[in-house]
Coordinates of C-alpha atoms and ligand atoms in Angstrom, one line a residue:
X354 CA 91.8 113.7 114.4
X355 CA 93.1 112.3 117.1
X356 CA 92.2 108.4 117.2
X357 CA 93.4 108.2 113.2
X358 CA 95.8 106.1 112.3
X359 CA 96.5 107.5 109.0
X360 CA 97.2 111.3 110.8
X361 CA 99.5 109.8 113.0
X362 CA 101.1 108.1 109.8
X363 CA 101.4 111.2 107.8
X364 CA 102.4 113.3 110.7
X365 CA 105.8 111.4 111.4
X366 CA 104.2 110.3 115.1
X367 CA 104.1 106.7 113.4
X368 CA 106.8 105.6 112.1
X369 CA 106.4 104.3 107.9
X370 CA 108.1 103.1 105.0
X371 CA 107.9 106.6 103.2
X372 CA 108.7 107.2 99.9
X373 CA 108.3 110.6 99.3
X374 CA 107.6 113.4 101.6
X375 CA 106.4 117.4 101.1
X376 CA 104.7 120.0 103.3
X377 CA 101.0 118.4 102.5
X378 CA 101.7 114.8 101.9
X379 CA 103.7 111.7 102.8
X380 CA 103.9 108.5 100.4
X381 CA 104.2 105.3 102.3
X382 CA 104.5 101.5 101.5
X383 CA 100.7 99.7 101.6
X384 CA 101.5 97.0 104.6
X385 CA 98.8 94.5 103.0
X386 CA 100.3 95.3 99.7
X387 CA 97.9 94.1 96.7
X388 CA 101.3 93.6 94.6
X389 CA 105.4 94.4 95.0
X390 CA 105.8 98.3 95.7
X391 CA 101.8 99.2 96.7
X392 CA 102.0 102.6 98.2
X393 CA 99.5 105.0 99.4
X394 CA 99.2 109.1 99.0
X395 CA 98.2 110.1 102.4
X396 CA 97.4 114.3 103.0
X397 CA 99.0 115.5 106.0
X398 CA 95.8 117.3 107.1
X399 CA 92.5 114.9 107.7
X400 CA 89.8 114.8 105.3
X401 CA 87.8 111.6 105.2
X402 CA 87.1 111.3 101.5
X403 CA 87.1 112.7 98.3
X404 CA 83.9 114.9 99.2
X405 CA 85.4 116.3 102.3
X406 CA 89.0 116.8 100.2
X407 CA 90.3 120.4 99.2
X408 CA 89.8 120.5 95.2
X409 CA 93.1 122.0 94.9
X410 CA 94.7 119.3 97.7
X411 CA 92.6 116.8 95.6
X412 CA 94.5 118.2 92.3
X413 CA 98.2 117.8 94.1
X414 CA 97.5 114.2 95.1
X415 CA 97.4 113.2 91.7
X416 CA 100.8 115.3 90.5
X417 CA 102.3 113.3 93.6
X418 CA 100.5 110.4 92.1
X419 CA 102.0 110.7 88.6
X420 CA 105.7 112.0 90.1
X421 CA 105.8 109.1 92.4
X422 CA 104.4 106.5 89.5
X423 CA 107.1 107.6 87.1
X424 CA 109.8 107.5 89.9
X425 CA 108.8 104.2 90.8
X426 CA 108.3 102.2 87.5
X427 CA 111.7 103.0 86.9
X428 CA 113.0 100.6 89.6
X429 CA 110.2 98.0 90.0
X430 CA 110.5 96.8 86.7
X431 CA 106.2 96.9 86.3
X432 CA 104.2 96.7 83.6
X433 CA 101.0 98.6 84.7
X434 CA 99.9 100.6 87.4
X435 CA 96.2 101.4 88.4
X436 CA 95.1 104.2 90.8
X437 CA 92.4 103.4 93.0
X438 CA 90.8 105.7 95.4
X439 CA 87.8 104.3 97.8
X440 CA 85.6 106.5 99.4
X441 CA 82.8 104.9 101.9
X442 CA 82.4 101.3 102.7
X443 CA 80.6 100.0 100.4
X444 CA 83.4 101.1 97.9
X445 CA 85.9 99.4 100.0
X446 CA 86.9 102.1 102.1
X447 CA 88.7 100.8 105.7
X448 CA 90.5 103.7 106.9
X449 CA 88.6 107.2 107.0
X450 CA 91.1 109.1 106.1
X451 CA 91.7 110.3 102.3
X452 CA 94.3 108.5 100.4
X453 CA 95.0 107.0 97.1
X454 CA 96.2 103.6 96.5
X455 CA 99.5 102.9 93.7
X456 CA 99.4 99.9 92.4
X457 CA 101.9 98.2 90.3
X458 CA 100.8 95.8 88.1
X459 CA 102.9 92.6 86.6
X460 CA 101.7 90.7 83.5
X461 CA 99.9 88.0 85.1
X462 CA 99.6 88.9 88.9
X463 CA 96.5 88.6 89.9
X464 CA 95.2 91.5 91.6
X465 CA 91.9 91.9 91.4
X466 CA 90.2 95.1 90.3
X467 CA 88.3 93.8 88.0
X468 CA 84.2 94.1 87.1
X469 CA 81.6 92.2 84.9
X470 CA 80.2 94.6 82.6
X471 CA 76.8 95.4 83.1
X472 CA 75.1 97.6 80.0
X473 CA 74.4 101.3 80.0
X474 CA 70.3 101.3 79.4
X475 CA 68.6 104.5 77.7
X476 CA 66.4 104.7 80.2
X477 CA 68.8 104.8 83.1
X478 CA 71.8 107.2 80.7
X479 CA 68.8 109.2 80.2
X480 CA 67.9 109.9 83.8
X481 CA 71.4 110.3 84.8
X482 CA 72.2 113.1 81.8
X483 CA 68.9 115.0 82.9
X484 CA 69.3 115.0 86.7
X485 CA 73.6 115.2 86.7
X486 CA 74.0 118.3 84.6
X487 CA 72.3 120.3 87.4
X488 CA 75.0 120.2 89.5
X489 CA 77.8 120.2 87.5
Ligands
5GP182 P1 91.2 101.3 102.0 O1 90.6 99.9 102.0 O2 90.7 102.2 103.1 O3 91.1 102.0 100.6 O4 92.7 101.1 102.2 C1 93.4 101.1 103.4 C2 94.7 100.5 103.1 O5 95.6 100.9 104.2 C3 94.8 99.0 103.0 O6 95.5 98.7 101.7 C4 95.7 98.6 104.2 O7 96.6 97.5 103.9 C5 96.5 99.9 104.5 N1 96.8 100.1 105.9 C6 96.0 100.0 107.0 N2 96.6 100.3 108.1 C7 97.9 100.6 107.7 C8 99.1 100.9 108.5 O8 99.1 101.1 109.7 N3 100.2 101.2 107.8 C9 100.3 101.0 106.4 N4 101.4 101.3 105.8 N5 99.2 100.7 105.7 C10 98.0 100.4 106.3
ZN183 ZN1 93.3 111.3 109.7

């Protein structure tokens, strides 16, 4: 993909603060971080989303996830971390290219990824249990 910016990010052609580096991924700092040490899991190859993802690429994001999570809580002195993943705009998503969001958390910060609880009708559990399953 030639006009995205996350390709050119993970490919070295941009220059980033990365983290962590293998053969299918690069780790960079967030540049609008949502707290102190955001980072995002970018693949080097470009799928736009979860959907479009290898399952197997999609499985090595989060062991990169949970190796770069350990690494860094170790050194940012944090008391949470959340994972966050958009995929389409109305979930948020700004750059269509896959990556996952590391966010450290801090008694107190702020960030909001928060949600008022709606309630789980039998109707609507119902309908989704029946019509889910096929696909699964
Ligand atoms: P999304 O909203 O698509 O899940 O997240 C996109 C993220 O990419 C945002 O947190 C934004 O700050 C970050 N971002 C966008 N452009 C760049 C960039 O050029 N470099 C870096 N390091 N982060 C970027
Ligand atoms: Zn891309």
């Amino acid at each position: 993909m030639e006009s995205c910016i996350f390709c050119k990010i993970a490919n070295g052609e941009i220059p980033s603060a990365t983290l962590y580096e293998d053969e299918d991924f690069r780790v960079i700092l967030d540049l609008g971080p949502a707290s102190r040490g955001h980072a995002l899991i970018l693949p080097k190859e470009h799928y736009k989303d979860l959907y479009e993802i290898p399952e197997e690429l999609a499985a090595k994001a989060m062991k990169t996830a949970k190796k770069v999570v350990t690494a860094m809580t170790k050194v940012l002195d944090c008391d949470g971390y959340n994972l966050v993943q958009n995929n389409g705009e109305a979930a948020g998503q700004t750059v269509f290219h896959f990556h996952m969001h590391l966010i450290p958390r801090y008694k107190g910060d702020g960030v909001g990824l928060t949600w008022k609880p709606g309630e789980l009708e039998d109707k609507t559990r119902d309908k989704i249990l029946a019509e889910i399953r096929k696909y699964l």
